[in-house]
PDB file of C-alpha atoms in Angstrom:
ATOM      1  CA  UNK A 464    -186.052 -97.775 -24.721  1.00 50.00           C
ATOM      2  CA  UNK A 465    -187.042 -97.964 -28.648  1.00 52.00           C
ATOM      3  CA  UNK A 466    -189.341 -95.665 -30.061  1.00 53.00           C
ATOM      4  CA  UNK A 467    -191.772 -97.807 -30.585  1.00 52.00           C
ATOM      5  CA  UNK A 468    -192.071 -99.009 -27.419  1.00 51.00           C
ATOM      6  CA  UNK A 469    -192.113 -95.743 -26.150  1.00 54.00           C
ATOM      7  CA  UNK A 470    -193.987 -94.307 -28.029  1.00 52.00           C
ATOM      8  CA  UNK A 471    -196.868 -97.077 -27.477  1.00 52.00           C
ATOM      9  CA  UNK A 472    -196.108 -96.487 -23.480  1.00 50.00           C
ATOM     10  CA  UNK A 473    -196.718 -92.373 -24.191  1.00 48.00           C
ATOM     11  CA  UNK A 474    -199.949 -93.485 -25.884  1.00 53.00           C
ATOM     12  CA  UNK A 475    -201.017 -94.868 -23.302  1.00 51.00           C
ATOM     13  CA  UNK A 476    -200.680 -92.388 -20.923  1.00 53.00           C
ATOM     14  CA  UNK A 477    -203.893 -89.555 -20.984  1.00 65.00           C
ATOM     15  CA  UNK A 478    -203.164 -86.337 -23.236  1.00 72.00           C
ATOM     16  CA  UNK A 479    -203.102 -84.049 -20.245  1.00 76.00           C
ATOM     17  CA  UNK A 480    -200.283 -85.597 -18.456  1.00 79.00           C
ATOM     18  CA  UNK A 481    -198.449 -85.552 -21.388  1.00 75.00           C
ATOM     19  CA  UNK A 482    -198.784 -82.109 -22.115  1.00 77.00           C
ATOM     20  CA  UNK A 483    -197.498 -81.631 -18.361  1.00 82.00           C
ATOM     21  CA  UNK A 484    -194.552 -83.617 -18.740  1.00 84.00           C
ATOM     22  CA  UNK A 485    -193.655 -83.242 -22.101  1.00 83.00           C
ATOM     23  CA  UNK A 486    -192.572 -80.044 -24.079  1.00 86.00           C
ATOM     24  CA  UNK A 487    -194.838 -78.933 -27.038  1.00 84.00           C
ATOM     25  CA  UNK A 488    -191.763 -79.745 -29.584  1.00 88.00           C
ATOM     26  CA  UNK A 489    -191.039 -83.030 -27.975  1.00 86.00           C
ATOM     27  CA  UNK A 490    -194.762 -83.783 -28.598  1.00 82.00           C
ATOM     28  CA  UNK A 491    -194.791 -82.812 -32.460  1.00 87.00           C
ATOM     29  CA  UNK A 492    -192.172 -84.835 -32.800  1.00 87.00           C
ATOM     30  CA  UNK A 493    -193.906 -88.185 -31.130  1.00 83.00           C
ATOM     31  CA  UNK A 494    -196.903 -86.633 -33.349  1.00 85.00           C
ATOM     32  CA  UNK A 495    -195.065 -86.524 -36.237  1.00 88.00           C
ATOM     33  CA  UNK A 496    -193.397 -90.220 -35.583  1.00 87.00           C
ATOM     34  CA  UNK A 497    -196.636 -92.104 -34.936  1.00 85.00           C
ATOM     35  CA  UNK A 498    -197.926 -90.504 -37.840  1.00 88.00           C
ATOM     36  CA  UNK A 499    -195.353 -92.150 -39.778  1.00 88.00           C
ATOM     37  CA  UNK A 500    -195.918 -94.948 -38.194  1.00 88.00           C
ATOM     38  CA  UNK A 501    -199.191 -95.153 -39.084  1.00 86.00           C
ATOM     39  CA  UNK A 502    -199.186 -94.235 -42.847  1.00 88.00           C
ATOM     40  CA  UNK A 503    -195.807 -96.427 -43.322  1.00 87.00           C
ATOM     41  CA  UNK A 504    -198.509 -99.784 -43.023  1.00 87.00           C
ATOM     42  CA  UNK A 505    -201.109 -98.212 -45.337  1.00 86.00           C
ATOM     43  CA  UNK A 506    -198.595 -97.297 -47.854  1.00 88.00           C
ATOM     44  CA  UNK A 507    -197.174-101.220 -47.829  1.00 88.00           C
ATOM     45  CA  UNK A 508    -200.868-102.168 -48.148  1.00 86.00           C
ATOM     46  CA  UNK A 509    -201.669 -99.572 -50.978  1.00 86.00           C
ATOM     47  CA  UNK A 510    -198.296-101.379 -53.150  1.00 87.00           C
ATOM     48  CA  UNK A 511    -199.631-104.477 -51.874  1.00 85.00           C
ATOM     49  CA  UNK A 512    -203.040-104.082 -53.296  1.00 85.00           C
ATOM     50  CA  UNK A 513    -201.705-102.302 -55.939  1.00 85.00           C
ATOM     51  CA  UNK A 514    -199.289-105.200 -57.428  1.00 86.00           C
ATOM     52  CA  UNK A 515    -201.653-107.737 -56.712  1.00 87.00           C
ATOM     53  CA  UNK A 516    -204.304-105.513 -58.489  1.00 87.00           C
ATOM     54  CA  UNK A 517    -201.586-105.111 -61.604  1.00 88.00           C
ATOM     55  CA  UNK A 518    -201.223-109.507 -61.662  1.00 88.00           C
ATOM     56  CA  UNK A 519    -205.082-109.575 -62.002  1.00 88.00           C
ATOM     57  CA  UNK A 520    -205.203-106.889 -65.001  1.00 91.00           C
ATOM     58  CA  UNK A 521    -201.921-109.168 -66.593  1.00 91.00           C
ATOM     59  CA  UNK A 522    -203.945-112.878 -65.691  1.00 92.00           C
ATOM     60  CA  UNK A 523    -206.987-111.591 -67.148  1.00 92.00           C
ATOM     61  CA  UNK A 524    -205.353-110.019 -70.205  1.00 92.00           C
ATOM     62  CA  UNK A 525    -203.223-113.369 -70.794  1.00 92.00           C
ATOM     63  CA  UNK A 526    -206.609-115.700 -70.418  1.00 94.00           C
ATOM     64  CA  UNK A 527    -208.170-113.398 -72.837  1.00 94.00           C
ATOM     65  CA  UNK A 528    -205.176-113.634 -75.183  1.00 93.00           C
ATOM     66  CA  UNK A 529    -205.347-117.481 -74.530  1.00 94.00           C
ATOM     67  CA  UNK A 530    -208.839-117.808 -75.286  1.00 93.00           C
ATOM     68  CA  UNK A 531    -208.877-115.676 -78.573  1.00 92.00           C
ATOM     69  CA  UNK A 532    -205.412-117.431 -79.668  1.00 91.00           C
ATOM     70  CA  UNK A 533    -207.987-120.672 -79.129  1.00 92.00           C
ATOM     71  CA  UNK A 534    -210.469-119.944 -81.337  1.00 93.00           C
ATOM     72  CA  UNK A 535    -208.181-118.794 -83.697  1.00 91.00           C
ATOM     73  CA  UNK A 536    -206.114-122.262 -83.928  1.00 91.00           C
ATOM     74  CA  UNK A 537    -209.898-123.944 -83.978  1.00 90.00           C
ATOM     75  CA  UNK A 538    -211.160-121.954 -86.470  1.00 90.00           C
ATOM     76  CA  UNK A 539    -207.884-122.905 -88.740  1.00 87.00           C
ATOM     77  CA  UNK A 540    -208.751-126.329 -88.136  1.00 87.00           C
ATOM     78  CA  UNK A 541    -211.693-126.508 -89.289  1.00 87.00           C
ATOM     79  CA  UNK A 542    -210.582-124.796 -92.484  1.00 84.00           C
ATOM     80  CA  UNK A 543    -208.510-127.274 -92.380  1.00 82.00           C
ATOM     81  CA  UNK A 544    -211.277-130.098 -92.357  1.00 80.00           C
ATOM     82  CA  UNK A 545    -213.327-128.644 -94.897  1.00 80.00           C
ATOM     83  CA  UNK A 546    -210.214-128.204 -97.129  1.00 76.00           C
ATOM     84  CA  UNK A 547    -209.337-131.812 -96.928  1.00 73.00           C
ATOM     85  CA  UNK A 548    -213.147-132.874 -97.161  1.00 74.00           C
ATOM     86  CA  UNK A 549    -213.219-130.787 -99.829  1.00 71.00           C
ATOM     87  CA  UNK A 550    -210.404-133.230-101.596  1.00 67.00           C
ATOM     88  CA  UNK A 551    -212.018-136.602-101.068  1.00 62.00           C
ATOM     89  CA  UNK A 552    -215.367-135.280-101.610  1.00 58.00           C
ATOM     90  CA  UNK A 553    -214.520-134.796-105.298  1.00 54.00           C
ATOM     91  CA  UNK A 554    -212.808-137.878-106.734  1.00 54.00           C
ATOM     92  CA  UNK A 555    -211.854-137.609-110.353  1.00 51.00           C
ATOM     93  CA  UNK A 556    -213.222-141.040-111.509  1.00 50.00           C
ATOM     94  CA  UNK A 557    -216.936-139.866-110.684  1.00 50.00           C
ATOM     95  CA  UNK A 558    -216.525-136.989-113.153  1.00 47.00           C
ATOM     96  CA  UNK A 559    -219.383-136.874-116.390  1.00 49.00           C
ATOM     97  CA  UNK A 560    -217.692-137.091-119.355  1.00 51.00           C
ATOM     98  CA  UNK A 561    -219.454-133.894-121.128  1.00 59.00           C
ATOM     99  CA  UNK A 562    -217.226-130.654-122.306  1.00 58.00           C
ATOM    100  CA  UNK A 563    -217.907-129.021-119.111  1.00 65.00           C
ATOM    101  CA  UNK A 564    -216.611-131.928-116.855  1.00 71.00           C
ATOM    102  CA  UNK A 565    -213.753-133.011-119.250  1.00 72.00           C
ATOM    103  CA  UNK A 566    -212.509-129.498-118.559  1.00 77.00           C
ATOM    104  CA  UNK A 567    -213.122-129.715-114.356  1.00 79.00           C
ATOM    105  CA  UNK A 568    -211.695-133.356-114.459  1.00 76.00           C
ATOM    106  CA  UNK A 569    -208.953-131.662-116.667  1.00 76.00           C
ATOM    107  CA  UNK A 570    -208.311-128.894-113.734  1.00 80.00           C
ATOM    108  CA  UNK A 571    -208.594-131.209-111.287  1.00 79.00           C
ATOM    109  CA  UNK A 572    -205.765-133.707-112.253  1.00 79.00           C
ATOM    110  CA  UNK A 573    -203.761-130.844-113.065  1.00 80.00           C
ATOM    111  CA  UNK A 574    -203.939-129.138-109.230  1.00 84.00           C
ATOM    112  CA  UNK A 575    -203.541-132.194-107.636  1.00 83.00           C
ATOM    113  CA  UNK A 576    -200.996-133.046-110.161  1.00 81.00           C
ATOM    114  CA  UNK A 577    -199.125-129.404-108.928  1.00 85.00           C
ATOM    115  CA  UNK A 578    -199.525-129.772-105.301  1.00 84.00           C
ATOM    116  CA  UNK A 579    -197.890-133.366-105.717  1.00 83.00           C
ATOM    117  CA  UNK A 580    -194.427-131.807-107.392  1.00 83.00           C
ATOM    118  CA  UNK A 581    -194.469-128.919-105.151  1.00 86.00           C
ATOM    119  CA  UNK A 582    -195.124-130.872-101.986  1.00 86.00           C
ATOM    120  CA  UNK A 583    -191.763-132.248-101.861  1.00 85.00           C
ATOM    121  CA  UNK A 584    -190.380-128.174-101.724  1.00 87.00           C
ATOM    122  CA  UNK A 585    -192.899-127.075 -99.538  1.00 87.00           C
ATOM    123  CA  UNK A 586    -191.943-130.117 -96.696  1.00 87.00           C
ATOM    124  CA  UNK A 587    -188.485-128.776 -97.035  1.00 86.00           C
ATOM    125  CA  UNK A 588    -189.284-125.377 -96.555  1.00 88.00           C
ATOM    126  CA  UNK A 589    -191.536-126.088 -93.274  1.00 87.00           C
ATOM    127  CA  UNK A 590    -188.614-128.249 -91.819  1.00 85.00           C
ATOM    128  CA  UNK A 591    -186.111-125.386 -92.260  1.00 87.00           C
ATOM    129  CA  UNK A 592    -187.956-122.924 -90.603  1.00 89.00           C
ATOM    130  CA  UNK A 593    -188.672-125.805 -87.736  1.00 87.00           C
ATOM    131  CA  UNK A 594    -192.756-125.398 -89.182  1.00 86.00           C
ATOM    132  CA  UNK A 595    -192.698-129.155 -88.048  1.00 84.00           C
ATOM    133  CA  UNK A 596    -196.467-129.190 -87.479  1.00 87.00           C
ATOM    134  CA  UNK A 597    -197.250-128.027 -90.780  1.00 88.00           C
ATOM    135  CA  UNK A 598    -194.641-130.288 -92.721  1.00 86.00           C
ATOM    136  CA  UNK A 599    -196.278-133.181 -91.246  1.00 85.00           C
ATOM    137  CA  UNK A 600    -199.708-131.663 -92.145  1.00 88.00           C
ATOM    138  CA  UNK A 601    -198.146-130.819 -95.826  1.00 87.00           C
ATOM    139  CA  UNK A 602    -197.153-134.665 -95.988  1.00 85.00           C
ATOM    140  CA  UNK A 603    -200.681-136.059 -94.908  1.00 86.00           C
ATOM    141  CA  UNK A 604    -202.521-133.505 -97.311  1.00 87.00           C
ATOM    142  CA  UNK A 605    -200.340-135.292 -99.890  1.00 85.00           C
ATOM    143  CA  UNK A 606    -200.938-138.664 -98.744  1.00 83.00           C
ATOM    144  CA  UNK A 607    -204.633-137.832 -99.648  1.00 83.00           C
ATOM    145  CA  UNK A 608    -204.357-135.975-102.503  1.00 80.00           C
ATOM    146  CA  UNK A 609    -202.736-138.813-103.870  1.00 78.00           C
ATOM    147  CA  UNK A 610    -205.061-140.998-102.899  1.00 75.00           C
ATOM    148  CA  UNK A 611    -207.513-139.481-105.041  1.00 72.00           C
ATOM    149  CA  UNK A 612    -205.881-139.413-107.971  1.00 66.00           C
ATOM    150  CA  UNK A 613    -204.793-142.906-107.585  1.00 58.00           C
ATOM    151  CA  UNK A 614    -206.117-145.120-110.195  1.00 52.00           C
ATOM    152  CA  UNK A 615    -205.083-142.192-113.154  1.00 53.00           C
ATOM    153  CA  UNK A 616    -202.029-143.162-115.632  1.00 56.00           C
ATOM    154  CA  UNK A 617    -200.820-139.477-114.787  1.00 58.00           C
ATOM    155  CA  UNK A 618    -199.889-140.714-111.444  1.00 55.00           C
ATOM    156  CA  UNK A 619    -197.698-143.326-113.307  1.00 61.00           C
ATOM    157  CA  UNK A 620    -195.016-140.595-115.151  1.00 68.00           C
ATOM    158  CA  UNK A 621    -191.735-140.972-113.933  1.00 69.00           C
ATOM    159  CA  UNK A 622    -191.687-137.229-112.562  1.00 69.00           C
ATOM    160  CA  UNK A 623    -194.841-137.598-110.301  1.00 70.00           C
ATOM    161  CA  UNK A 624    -193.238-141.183-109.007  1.00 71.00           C
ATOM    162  CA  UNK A 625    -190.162-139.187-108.521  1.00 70.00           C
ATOM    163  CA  UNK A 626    -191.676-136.805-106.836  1.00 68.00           C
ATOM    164  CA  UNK A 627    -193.680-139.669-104.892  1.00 71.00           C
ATOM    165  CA  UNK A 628    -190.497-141.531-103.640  1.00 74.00           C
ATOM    166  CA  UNK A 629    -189.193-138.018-102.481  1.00 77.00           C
ATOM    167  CA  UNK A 630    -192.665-137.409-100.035  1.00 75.00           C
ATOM    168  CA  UNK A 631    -192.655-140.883 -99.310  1.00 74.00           C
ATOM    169  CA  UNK A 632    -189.313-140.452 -97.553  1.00 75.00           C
ATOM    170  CA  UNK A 633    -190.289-138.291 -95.233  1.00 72.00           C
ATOM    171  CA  UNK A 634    -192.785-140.240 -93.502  1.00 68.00           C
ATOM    172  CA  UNK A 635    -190.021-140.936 -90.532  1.00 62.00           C
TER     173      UNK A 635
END
């Protein structure tokens, strides 16, 4: 017969006759095995608990990561709106022509003028690093920048059209 089963058939029987039949070591030992028997299911269910316990602590930890990476990307976003409202929100042909707003419309032409000839750099730079994302982002920020600069006779020196045709190409 198996332990177990035998050990469930001893159970059954009342203490007294099996302290009649039985030897006092024989008994420690069914003791001892039951005992076993017992804590072997609450130590499964203690690991149990305990790894499903662990997978809570990791889900929780990764939604919180999640949520904070989140807010993070739509926080750069926005900066990323205001930046580029920022652009179109001050054309250079609306400029005053007084000393102080020759000198801004001066400052003006000659950022965009910058981030046009090192656009074409930058682009090259996010596609060999695979920063696809932000090469197409670089290319669109150009695309308005020169937009806004678009009626000046700056735009029409044979560096920034260079430069242009060199953007322009990597619209695919």
């Amino acid at each position: 017969m198996p332990p177990a089963t035998r050990i469930t058939t001893l159970l059954v029987c009342d203490a007294e006759s099996l302290f009649r039949s039985k030897p006092v070591l024989e008994i420690r030992s069914l003791e001892s095995a039951t005992k076993r028997e017992i804590e072997s299911p609450k130590e499964e269910l203690r690991l149990l608990v305990g790894n499903r316990y662990r997978d809570l602590i990791e889900s929780a930890d990764s939604i919180l990561l999640i949520k904070s990476s989140s807010q993070s990307i739509s926080s750069n976003l926005s900066a990323i709106d205001s930046s580029l409202r920022s652009l179109s929100s001050f054309p250079v042909e609306t400029l005053n022509p007084n000393p102080n707003s020759v000198r801004s419309l001066n400052y003006a032409i000659a950022t965009r003028v910058k981030y046009l000839v090192d656009t074409p750099e930058s682009i090259w730079g996010c596609l060999d690093g695979s920063l696809f994302l932000e090469a197409s982002g670089r290319y669109l920020r150009a695309k308005v920048v020169r937009g806004t600069v678009g009626g000046d006779s700056i735009l029409n020196s044979p560096l920034l059209g260079h430069h242009w045709q060199i953007v322009k190409g990597f619209k695919g």
